[in-house]
mmCIF file of C-alpha atoms in Angstrom:
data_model
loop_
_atom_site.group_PDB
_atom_site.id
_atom_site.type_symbol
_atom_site.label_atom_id
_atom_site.label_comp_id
_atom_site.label_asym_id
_atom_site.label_seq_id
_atom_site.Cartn_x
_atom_site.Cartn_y
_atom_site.Cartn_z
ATOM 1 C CA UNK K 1 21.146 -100.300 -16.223
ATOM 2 C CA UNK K 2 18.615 -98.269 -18.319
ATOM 3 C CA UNK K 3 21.040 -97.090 -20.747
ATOM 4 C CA UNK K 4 22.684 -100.797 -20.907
ATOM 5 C CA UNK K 5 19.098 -102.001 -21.930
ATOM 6 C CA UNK K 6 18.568 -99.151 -24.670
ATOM 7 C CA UNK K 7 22.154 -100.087 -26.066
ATOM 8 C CA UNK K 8 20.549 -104.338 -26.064
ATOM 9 C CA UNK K 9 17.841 -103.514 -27.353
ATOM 10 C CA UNK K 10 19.480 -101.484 -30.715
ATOM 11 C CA UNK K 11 21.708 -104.142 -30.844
ATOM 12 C CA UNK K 12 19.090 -106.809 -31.123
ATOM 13 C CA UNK K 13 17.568 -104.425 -34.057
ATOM 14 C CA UNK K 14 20.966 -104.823 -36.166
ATOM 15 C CA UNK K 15 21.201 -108.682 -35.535
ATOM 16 C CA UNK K 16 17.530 -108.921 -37.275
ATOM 17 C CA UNK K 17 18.693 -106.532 -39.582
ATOM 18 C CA UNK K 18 21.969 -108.790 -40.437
ATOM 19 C CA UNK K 19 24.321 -106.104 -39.887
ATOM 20 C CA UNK K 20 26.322 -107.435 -37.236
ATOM 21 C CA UNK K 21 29.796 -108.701 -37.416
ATOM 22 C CA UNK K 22 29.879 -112.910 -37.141
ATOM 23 C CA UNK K 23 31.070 -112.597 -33.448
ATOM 24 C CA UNK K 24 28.365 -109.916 -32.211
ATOM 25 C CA UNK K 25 25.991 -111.837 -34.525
ATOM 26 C CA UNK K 26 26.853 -115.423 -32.383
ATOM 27 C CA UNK K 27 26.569 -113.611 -29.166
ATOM 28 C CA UNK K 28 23.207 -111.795 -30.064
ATOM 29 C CA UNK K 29 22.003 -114.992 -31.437
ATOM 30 C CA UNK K 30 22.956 -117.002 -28.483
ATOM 31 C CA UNK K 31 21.098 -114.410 -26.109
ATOM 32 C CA UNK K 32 18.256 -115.060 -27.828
ATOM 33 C CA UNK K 33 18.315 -118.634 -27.563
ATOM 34 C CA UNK K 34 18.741 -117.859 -23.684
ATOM 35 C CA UNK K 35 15.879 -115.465 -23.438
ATOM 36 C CA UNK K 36 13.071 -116.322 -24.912
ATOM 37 C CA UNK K 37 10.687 -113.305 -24.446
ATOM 38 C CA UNK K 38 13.382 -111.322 -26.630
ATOM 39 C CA UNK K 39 13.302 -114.189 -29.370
ATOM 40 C CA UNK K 40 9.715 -113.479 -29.228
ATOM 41 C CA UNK K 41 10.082 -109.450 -29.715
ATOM 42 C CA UNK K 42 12.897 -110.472 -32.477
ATOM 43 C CA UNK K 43 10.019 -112.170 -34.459
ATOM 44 C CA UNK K 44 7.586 -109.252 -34.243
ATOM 45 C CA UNK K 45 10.359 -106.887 -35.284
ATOM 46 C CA UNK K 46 10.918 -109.411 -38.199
ATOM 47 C CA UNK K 47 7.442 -109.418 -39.331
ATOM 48 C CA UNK K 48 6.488 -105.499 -38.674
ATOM 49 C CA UNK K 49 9.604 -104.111 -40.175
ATOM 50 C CA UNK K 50 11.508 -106.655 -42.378
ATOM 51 C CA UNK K 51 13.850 -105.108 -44.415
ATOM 52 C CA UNK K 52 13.425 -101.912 -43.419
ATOM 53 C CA UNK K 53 15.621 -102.127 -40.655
ATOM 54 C CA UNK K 54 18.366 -102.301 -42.434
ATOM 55 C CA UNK K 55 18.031 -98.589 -42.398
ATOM 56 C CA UNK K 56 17.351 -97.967 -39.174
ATOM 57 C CA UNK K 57 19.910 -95.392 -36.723
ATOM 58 C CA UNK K 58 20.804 -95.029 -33.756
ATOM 59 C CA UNK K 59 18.311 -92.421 -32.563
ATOM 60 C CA UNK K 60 15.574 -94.388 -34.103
ATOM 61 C CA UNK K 61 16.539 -97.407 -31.174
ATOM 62 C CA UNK K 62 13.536 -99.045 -29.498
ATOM 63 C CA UNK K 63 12.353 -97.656 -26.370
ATOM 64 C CA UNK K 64 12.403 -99.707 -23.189
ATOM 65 C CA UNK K 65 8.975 -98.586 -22.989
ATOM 66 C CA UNK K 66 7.958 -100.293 -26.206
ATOM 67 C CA UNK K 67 9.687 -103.090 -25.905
ATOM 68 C CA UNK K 68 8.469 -103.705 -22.441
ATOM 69 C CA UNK K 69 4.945 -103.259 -24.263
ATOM 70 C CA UNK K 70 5.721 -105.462 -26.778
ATOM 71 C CA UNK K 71 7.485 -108.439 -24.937
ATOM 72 C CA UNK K 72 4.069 -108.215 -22.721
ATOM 73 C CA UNK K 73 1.621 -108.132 -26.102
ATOM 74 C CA UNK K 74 3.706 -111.027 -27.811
ATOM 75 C CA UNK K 75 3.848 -113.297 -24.523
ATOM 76 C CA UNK K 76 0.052 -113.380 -24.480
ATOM 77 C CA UNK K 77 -0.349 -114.283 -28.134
ATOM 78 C CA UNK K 78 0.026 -117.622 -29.863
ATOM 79 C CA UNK K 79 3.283 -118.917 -30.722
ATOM 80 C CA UNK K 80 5.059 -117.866 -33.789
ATOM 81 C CA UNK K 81 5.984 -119.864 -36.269
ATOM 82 C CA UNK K 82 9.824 -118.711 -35.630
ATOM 83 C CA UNK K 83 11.445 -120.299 -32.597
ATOM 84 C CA UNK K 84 14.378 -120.470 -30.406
ATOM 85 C CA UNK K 85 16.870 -123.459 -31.672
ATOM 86 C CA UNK K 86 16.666 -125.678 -28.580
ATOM 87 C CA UNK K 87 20.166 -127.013 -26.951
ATOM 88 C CA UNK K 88 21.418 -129.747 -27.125
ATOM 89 C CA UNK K 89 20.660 -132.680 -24.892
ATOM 90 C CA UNK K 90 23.034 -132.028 -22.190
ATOM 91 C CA UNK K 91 24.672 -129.204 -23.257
ATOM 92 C CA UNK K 92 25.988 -125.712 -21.426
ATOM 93 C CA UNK K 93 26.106 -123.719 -24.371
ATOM 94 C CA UNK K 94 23.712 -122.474 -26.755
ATOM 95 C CA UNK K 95 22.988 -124.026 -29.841
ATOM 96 C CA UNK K 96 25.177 -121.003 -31.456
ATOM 97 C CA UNK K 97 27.563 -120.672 -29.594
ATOM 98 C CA UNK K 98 28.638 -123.962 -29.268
ATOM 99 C CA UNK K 99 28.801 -124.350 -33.100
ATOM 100 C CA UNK K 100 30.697 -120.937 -32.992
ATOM 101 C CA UNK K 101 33.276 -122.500 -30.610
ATOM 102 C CA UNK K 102 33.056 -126.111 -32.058
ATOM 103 C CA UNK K 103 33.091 -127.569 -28.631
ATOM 104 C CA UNK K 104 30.931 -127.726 -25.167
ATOM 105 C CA UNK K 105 31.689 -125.925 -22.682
ATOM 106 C CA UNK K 106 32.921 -129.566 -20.608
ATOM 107 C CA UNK K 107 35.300 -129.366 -23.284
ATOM 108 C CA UNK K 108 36.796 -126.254 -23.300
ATOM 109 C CA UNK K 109 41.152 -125.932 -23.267
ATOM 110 C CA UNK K 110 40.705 -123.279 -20.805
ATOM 111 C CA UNK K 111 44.325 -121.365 -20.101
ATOM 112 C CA UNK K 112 45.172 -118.884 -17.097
ATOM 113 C CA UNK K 113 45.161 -115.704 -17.825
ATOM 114 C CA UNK K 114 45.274 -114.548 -13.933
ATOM 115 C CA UNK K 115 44.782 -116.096 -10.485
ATOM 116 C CA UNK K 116 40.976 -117.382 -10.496
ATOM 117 C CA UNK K 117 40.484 -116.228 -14.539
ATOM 118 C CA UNK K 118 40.717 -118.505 -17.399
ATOM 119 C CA UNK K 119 40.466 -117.978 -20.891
ATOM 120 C CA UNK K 120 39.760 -119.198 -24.254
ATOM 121 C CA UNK K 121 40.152 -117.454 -27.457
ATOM 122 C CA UNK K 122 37.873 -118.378 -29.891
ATOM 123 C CA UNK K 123 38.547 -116.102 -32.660
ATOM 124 C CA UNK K 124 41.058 -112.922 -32.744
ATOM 125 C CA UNK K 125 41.793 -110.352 -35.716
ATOM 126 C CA UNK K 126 43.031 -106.954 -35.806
ATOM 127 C CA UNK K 127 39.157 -105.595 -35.474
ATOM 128 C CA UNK K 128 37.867 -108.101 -33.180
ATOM 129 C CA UNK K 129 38.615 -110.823 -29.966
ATOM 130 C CA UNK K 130 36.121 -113.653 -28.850
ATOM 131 C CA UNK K 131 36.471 -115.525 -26.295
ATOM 132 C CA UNK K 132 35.185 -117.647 -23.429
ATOM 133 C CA UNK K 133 35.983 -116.619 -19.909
ATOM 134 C CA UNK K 134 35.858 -118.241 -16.569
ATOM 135 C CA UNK K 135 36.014 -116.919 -13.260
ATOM 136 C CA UNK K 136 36.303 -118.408 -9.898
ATOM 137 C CA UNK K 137 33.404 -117.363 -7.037
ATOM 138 C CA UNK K 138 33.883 -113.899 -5.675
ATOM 139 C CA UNK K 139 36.916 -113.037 -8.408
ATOM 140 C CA UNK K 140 36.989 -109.069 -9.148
ATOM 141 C CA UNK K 141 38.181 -108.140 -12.335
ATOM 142 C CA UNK K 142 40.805 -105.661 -12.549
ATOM 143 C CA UNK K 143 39.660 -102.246 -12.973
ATOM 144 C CA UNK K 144 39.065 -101.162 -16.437
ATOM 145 C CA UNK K 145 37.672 -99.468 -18.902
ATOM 146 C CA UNK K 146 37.485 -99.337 -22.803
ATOM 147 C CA UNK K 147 38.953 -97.930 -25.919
ATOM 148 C CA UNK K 148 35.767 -99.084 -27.886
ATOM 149 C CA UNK K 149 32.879 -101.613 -27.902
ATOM 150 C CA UNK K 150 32.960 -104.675 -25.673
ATOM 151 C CA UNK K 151 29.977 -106.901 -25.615
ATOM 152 C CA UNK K 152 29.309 -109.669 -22.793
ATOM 153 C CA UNK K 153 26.970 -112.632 -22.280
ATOM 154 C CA UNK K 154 26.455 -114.537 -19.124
ATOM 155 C CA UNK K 155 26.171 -117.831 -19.851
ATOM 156 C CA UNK K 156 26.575 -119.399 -16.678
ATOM 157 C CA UNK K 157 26.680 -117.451 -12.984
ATOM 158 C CA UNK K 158 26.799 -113.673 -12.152
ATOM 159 C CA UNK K 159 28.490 -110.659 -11.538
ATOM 160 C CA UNK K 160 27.780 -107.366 -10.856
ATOM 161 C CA UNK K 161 29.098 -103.807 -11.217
ATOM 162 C CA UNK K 162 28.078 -100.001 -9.890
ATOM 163 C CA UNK K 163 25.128 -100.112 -13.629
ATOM 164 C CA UNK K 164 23.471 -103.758 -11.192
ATOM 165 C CA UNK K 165 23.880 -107.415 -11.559
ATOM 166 C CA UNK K 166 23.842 -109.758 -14.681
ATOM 167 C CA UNK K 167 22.609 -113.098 -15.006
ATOM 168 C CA UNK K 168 22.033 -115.879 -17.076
ATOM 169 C CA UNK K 169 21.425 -115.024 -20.050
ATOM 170 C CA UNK K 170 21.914 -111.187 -19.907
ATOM 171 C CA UNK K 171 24.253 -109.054 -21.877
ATOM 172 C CA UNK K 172 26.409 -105.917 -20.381
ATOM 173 C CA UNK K 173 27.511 -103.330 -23.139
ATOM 174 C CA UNK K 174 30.285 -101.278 -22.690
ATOM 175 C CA UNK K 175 32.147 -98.465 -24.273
ATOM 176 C CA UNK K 176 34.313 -95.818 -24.266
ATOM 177 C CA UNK K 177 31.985 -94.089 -21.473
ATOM 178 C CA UNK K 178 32.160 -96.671 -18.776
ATOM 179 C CA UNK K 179 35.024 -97.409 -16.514
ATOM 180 C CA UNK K 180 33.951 -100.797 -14.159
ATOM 181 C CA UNK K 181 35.489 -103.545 -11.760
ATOM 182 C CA UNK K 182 32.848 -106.460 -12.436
ATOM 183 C CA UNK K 183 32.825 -109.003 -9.566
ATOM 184 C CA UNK K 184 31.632 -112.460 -9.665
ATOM 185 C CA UNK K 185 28.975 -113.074 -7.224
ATOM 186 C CA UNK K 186 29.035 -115.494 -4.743
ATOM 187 C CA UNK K 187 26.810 -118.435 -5.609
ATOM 188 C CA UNK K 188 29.454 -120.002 -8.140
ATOM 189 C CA UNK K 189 32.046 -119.746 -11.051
ATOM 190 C CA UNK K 190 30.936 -117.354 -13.950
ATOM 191 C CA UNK K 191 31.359 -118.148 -17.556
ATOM 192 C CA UNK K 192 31.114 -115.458 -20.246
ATOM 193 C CA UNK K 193 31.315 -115.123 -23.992
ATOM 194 C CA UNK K 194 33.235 -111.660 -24.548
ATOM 195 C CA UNK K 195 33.167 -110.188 -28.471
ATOM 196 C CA UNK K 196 36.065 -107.296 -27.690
ATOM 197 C CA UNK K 197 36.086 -104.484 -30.731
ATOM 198 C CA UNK K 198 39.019 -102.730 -28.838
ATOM 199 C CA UNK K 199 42.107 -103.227 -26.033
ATOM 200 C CA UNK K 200 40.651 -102.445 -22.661
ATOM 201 C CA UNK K 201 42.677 -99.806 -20.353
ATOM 202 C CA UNK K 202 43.366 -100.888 -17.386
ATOM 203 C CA UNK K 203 42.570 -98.018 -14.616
ATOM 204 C CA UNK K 204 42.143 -97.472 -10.998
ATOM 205 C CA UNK K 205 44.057 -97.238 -8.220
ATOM 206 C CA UNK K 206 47.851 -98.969 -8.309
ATOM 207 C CA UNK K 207 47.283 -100.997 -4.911
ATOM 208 C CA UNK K 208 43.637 -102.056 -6.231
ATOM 209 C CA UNK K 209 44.932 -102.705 -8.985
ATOM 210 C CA UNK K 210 47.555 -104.648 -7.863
ATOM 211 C CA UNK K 211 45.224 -106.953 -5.882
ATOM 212 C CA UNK K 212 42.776 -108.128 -8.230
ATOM 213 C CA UNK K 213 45.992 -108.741 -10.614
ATOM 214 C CA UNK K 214 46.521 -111.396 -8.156
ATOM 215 C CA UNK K 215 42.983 -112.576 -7.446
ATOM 216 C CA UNK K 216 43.145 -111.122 -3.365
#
């Protein structure tokens, strides 16, 4: 889970910096509106660094350790003047995320893209997929892992993998390095906004595989 932190919390540096692609840019954005604490640590980064972020690398990523120091400093001070767009009066989505998708998530045309797994595509390109997904209670996913970046936000409900559980609000980061089943907790359905930069590959064993294909 540390390393899926690190990987947030460069990503979160690129968003202020503007050099995300729109659907990475939507999901970031609507994270932020989830979590305020981060929106918080967005505005310092704003106002310490500005544009000089824009050339900022990889192994120049925040530490947890400062950013744990720095969500704690900015919580205790006043206000800033930037803050989170609030949701709309009723509403499941964020504020950008539902203007991303056009619709609430009441609204949404899901389709079925397995037993206990719907789907809907937002956006899809040669270099990128968004989309909603829904999953029933206690769904896994089939076994998989990925040919390049995939980037998901819980907006409603849980799941969990062998890196820990995410919630509302939280954002798993995955790559070429990690190979995970994710399983829907218990409690309820779970609804995610997925920004896919690559095809997953489907791994595991054939039988395993063969189950959660079928939602057993």
């Amino acid at each position: 889970m540390h390393l899926n932190i690190e990987r947030v919390d460069f990503l979160i540096s690129q968003y202020v910096a503007g050099s995300l692609p729109k659907a990475a840019h939507v999901l970031l954005g609507s994270h932020l509106q989830m979590q305020k604490p981060n929106a918080q640590l967005v505005d310092a980064l704003q106002r310490l660094a500005g544009d000089g972020l824009e050339d900022m690398t990889c192994d120049e990523t925040l530490s947890r350790e400062f950013r744990d120091r720095a969500i704690s400093d900015i919580v205790r001070s006043d206000p800033p003047a930037w803050s989170v767009l609030p949701p709309e009066q009723g509403s499941q989505l964020p504020a950008l995320l539902r203007g991303y998708t056009g619709k609430d998530l009441t609204s949404i045309p899901w389709r079925r893209k397995l037993p206990g797994l719907r789907e809907h595509i937002i956006e899809r390109s040669p270099d990128v997929e968004a989309s909603l997904l829904w999953a029933r209670p206690g769904r896994a996913l089939p076994n998989h892992g990925h040919n390049g970046l995939e980037l998901t936000l819980v907006i409603e409900g849980e799941f969990h993998d062998h890196r820990g559980n995410f919630t509302q609000g939280d954002i798993s980061v995955a790559d070429e390095t990690l190979d995970h089943r994710p399983i829907v907790g218990d409690s309820g359905p779970c609804v995610c906004f997925s920004v896919l930069f690559a095809p997953i590959a489907l791994s595991g064993s054939p039988i395993q595989l063969m189950g959660d294909m079928i939602g057993l």
